[in-house]
Amino acid sequence: MKRKEFLKTTGAFVAGSMMVPLVSCEDKPSEIRKNWAGNYQYKAKNLLEPKTTEELQGLVRKLSSQKALGSKHCFNNIADSPENQISTKNFNKVLGIDREAMTVTVESGARYGEFAPELHQKGFALHNLASLPHISVAGAAATATHGSGVGNGNLASAVKGLELVDGNGQLVKLTEDDPEFYGAVVGLGALGIVTKVTLAIEKTFDVRQDVFQNLPLASLEKDFEAIMSAGYSVSLFTDWQNQVISQVWIKRRMDEEITDACVEFYGATAATQNLHPITRLSAENCTEQLGKPGPWYDRLPHFKMGFTPSSGEELQSEFFVPMENAVDAILALEKKRDLIFPQLMITEIRTIAADELWMSTAYRQPSVAIHFTWKQNPEEVRKLLPMIEAELAPFGVRPHWGKLFTVAPETLHGRYPKYQSFLELVKKYDPQGKFRNEYLDLNVYEG
């Protein structure tokens, strides 16, 4: 099936209109189920909510087709199923901290924003967080969702071990000592349903966040590496107009030697009030700025856990290019500004360190992520994506697995050196294809 036909028929951009019955161990009324942004309506007929690993194993053995459903923050049909979705919402506990190994083990459905405060209170931290703390651990790892920082690997790179139920209903445990571990962490939901994840931790730390406005594009072109290295985590926000970066968010660790924020930053000026990345929106749901120190879990994300993240009704796509090609990629897109701007809410540009995870967008490649938050105009956005992907194609662009893209499967496969090894791993763990869906049939399976 051609990708354009696939996008139209699967509802990857526009939700369908069928009512979807909800089924679980506890009888629940039927309801329409959509992803967080509301752009995708799940087609799976049934939703099941097991409470134990044994119950989950029984479901996997019994059902012929199923898919794990996490926090519903993906913008495409990666978490959908022809028949059954199995929610991980009951798998949400912190199982223990190993102070000697410096790890924490959590259940797969645990959300970062829910267990991070407890981790901090016990004196520990994670190395990185995404801009949204609302996402689940297993879902973030499975799609290589990332966070930011030139020296920081994505969230999947913190995984030191995982437990999953494979297509035979067997419980599989993998650690860094297992060669297959590196293919399983960013598993795209293709190998099984993850039940537990062990993450690396470190001593807790505080972070201050400073925001600067109106960075000249010329400064970015000249001093890109210095700008992106100005903090532990740095994000650039732009609408591609007037050759400026509208906001620079710099997050700096208080346990490192830092000086007070300056009034000017490479031609940008310090903000005098808290800002939303989309300047016209209220900053109420954003994490504290203006240099006020706070715990890592309340500064590394852009948005607070207790509020609606980002703008709510939106579409998202994101593209990763090698760090060495970042400026050229940004300038290539800037030339298309007048085509991009009418459908754009904001673009965020951030960095991510290389890792060894086979299907990670940063596999063996320090990367720059160019993220688009779009207005919820599906057809208009769909027409823009091939143009953006064509501009980034010379740099071997890798799209975010959980967001909107149209890159052809054969092109996608060629950008992952371990693709064939991953495909073999998928067939080993799921020999009957119980976790297959339209997304995997197009993007992972051949033929």
mmCIF file of N, CA, C and O in Angstrom, residues 334-375:
data_model
loop_
_atom_site.group_PDB
_atom_site.id
_atom_site.type_symbol
_atom_site.label_atom_id
_atom_site.label_comp_id
_atom_site.label_asym_id
_atom_site.label_seq_id
_atom_site.Cartn_x
_atom_site.Cartn_y
_atom_site.Cartn_z
ATOM 1 N N GLU A 334 14.125 27.284 6.259
ATOM 2 C CA GLU A 334 13.816 28.714 6.367
ATOM 3 C C GLU A 334 13.404 29.277 5.005
ATOM 4 O O GLU A 334 12.555 30.185 4.926
ATOM 5 N N LYS A 335 13.943 28.731 3.938
ATOM 6 C CA LYS A 335 13.580 29.184 2.592
ATOM 7 C C LYS A 335 12.129 28.847 2.246
ATOM 8 O O LYS A 335 11.552 29.450 1.334
ATOM 9 N N LYS A 336 11.552 27.880 2.971
ATOM 10 C CA LYS A 336 10.163 27.475 2.735
ATOM 11 C C LYS A 336 9.211 28.116 3.745
ATOM 12 O O LYS A 336 8.076 27.667 3.918
ATOM 13 N N ARG A 337 9.687 29.159 4.408
ATOM 14 C CA ARG A 337 8.933 29.761 5.508
ATOM 15 C C ARG A 337 7.516 30.179 5.122
ATOM 16 O O ARG A 337 6.579 30.034 5.911
ATOM 17 N N ASP A 338 7.351 30.702 3.925
ATOM 18 C CA ASP A 338 6.029 31.203 3.540
ATOM 19 C C ASP A 338 5.046 30.068 3.277
ATOM 20 O O ASP A 338 3.828 30.292 3.332
ATOM 21 N N LEU A 339 5.544 28.882 2.996
ATOM 22 C CA LEU A 339 4.676 27.715 2.847
ATOM 23 C C LEU A 339 4.361 27.099 4.202
ATOM 24 O O LEU A 339 3.248 26.623 4.439
ATOM 25 N N ILE A 340 5.331 27.129 5.102
ATOM 26 C CA ILE A 340 5.176 26.511 6.418
ATOM 27 C C ILE A 340 4.304 27.350 7.347
ATOM 28 O O ILE A 340 3.434 26.833 8.051
ATOM 29 N N PHE A 341 4.520 28.647 7.346
ATOM 30 C CA PHE A 341 3.920 29.536 8.345
ATOM 31 C C PHE A 341 2.395 29.454 8.460
ATOM 32 O O PHE A 341 1.864 29.437 9.584
ATOM 33 N N PRO A 342 1.636 29.399 7.364
ATOM 34 C CA PRO A 342 0.172 29.428 7.515
ATOM 35 C C PRO A 342 -0.399 28.279 8.339
ATOM 36 O O PRO A 342 -1.459 28.433 8.954
ATOM 37 N N GLN A 343 0.267 27.134 8.385
ATOM 38 C CA GLN A 343 -0.246 25.972 9.130
ATOM 39 C C GLN A 343 0.495 25.739 10.446
ATOM 40 O O GLN A 343 0.170 24.813 11.183
ATOM 41 N N LEU A 344 1.439 26.592 10.748
ATOM 42 C CA LEU A 344 2.314 26.363 11.895
ATOM 43 C C LEU A 344 1.835 27.082 13.152
ATOM 44 O O LEU A 344 1.406 28.232 13.102
ATOM 45 N N MET A 345 1.952 26.388 14.288
ATOM 46 C CA MET A 345 1.798 27.048 15.581
ATOM 47 C C MET A 345 3.168 27.461 16.098
ATOM 48 O O MET A 345 3.379 28.578 16.528
ATOM 49 N N ILE A 346 4.142 26.519 16.070
ATOM 50 C CA ILE A 346 5.518 26.824 16.469
ATOM 51 C C ILE A 346 6.427 25.675 16.052
ATOM 52 O O ILE A 346 5.987 24.533 15.955
ATOM 53 N N THR A 347 7.683 25.990 15.801
ATOM 54 C CA THR A 347 8.734 24.984 15.594
ATOM 55 C C THR A 347 9.696 25.046 16.768
ATOM 56 O O THR A 347 10.063 26.131 17.222
ATOM 57 N N GLU A 348 10.098 23.879 17.252
ATOM 58 C CA GLU A 348 11.133 23.801 18.286
ATOM 59 C C GLU A 348 12.344 23.079 17.713
ATOM 60 O O GLU A 348 12.203 22.036 17.059
ATOM 61 N N ILE A 349 13.514 23.613 17.976
ATOM 62 C CA ILE A 349 14.767 23.000 17.535
ATOM 63 C C ILE A 349 15.575 22.651 18.771
ATOM 64 O O ILE A 349 15.790 23.499 19.645
ATOM 65 N N ARG A 350 16.024 21.404 18.881
ATOM 66 C CA ARG A 350 16.778 20.966 20.055
ATOM 67 C C ARG A 350 17.762 19.867 19.656
ATOM 68 O O ARG A 350 17.683 19.319 18.557
ATOM 69 N N THR A 351 18.676 19.536 20.538
ATOM 70 C CA THR A 351 19.718 18.552 20.246
ATOM 71 C C THR A 351 19.536 17.311 21.097
ATOM 72 O O THR A 351 18.900 17.341 22.160
ATOM 73 N N ILE A 352 20.143 16.217 20.649
ATOM 74 C CA ILE A 352 20.090 14.966 21.399
ATOM 75 C C ILE A 352 21.368 14.178 21.105
ATOM 76 O O ILE A 352 21.839 14.148 19.961
ATOM 77 N N ALA A 353 21.947 13.565 22.129
ATOM 78 C CA ALA A 353 23.212 12.835 21.965
ATOM 79 C C ALA A 353 22.992 11.493 21.277
ATOM 80 O O ALA A 353 21.877 10.941 21.286
ATOM 81 N N ALA A 354 24.040 10.958 20.708
ATOM 82 C CA ALA A 354 23.983 9.663 20.033
ATOM 83 C C ALA A 354 23.788 8.535 21.033
ATOM 84 O O ALA A 354 24.128 8.659 22.218
ATOM 85 N N ASP A 355 23.238 7.417 20.573
ATOM 86 C CA ASP A 355 23.077 6.231 21.409
ATOM 87 C C ASP A 355 23.306 4.975 20.565
ATOM 88 O O ASP A 355 23.610 5.069 19.374
ATOM 89 N N GLU A 356 23.150 3.809 21.189
ATOM 90 C CA GLU A 356 23.400 2.533 20.515
ATOM 91 C C GLU A 356 22.121 1.721 20.289
ATOM 92 O O GLU A 356 22.193 0.531 20.002
ATOM 93 N N LEU A 357 20.971 2.333 20.410
ATOM 94 C CA LEU A 357 19.700 1.629 20.275
ATOM 95 C C LEU A 357 19.301 1.565 18.801
ATOM 96 O O LEU A 357 19.171 2.593 18.138
ATOM 97 N N TRP A 358 19.106 0.364 18.296
ATOM 98 C CA TRP A 358 19.010 0.124 16.865
ATOM 99 C C TRP A 358 18.050 1.039 16.119
ATOM 100 O O TRP A 358 18.363 1.557 15.062
ATOM 101 N N MET A 359 16.855 1.228 16.655
ATOM 102 C CA MET A 359 15.832 1.991 15.937
ATOM 103 C C MET A 359 15.634 3.397 16.515
ATOM 104 O O MET A 359 14.638 4.055 16.238
ATOM 105 N N SER A 360 16.596 3.844 17.279
ATOM 106 C CA SER A 360 16.553 5.197 17.803
ATOM 107 C C SER A 360 16.855 6.198 16.697
ATOM 108 O O SER A 360 17.730 5.964 15.853
ATOM 109 N N THR A 361 16.156 7.315 16.719
ATOM 110 C CA THR A 361 16.427 8.373 15.747
ATOM 111 C C THR A 361 17.810 8.983 15.943
ATOM 112 O O THR A 361 18.293 9.705 15.072
ATOM 113 N N ALA A 362 18.445 8.690 17.078
ATOM 114 C CA ALA A 362 19.801 9.179 17.341
ATOM 115 C C ALA A 362 20.815 8.037 17.333
ATOM 116 O O ALA A 362 21.894 8.164 17.904
ATOM 117 N N TYR A 363 20.501 6.931 16.675
ATOM 118 C CA TYR A 363 21.415 5.790 16.642
ATOM 119 C C TYR A 363 22.757 6.203 16.038
ATOM 120 O O TYR A 363 22.856 6.598 14.880
ATOM 121 N N ARG A 364 23.813 6.136 16.865
ATOM 122 C CA ARG A 364 25.191 6.442 16.482
ATOM 123 C C ARG A 364 25.316 7.785 15.755
ATOM 124 O O ARG A 364 26.167 7.938 14.867
ATOM 125 N N GLN A 365 24.490 8.761 16.162
ATOM 126 C CA GLN A 365 24.466 10.013 15.435
ATOM 127 C C GLN A 365 23.993 11.156 16.335
ATOM 128 O O GLN A 365 22.797 11.263 16.627
ATOM 129 N N PRO A 366 24.916 12.003 16.846
ATOM 130 C CA PRO A 366 24.444 13.189 17.560
ATOM 131 C C PRO A 366 23.507 13.955 16.638
ATOM 132 O O PRO A 366 23.839 14.188 15.465
ATOM 133 N N SER A 367 22.345 14.320 17.148
ATOM 134 C CA SER A 367 21.287 14.794 16.256
ATOM 135 C C SER A 367 20.681 16.113 16.688
ATOM 136 O O SER A 367 20.760 16.509 17.857
ATOM 137 N N VAL A 368 20.068 16.755 15.723
ATOM 138 C CA VAL A 368 19.237 17.926 15.967
ATOM 139 C C VAL A 368 17.821 17.578 15.548
ATOM 140 O O VAL A 368 17.599 17.047 14.452
ATOM 141 N N ALA A 369 16.883 17.834 16.438
ATOM 142 C CA ALA A 369 15.471 17.569 16.162
ATOM 143 C C ALA A 369 14.787 18.870 15.782
ATOM 144 O O ALA A 369 14.906 19.873 16.483
ATOM 145 N N ILE A 370 14.081 18.833 14.654
ATOM 146 C CA ILE A 370 13.310 19.989 14.197
ATOM 147 C C ILE A 370 11.838 19.595 14.296
ATOM 148 O O ILE A 370 11.349 18.770 13.532
ATOM 149 N N HIS A 371 11.177 20.172 15.277
ATOM 150 C CA HIS A 371 9.820 19.761 15.649
ATOM 151 C C HIS A 371 8.795 20.802 15.191
ATOM 152 O O HIS A 371 9.008 21.999 15.346
ATOM 153 N N PHE A 372 7.692 20.310 14.630
ATOM 154 C CA PHE A 372 6.629 21.192 14.172
ATOM 155 C C PHE A 372 5.348 20.914 14.959
ATOM 156 O O PHE A 372 4.861 19.786 14.988
ATOM 157 N N THR A 373 4.826 21.953 15.609
ATOM 158 C CA THR A 373 3.485 21.890 16.175
ATOM 159 C C THR A 373 2.568 22.611 15.193
ATOM 160 O O THR A 373 2.705 23.821 14.977
ATOM 161 N N TRP A 374 1.677 21.828 14.586
ATOM 162 C CA TRP A 374 0.828 22.344 13.518
ATOM 163 C C TRP A 374 -0.571 22.672 14.024
ATOM 164 O O TRP A 374 -1.046 22.098 14.998
ATOM 165 N N LYS A 375 -1.231 23.560 13.318
ATOM 166 C CA LYS A 375 -2.661 23.728 13.505
ATOM 167 C C LYS A 375 -3.350 22.423 13.119
ATOM 168 O O LYS A 375 -2.835 21.669 12.283
#
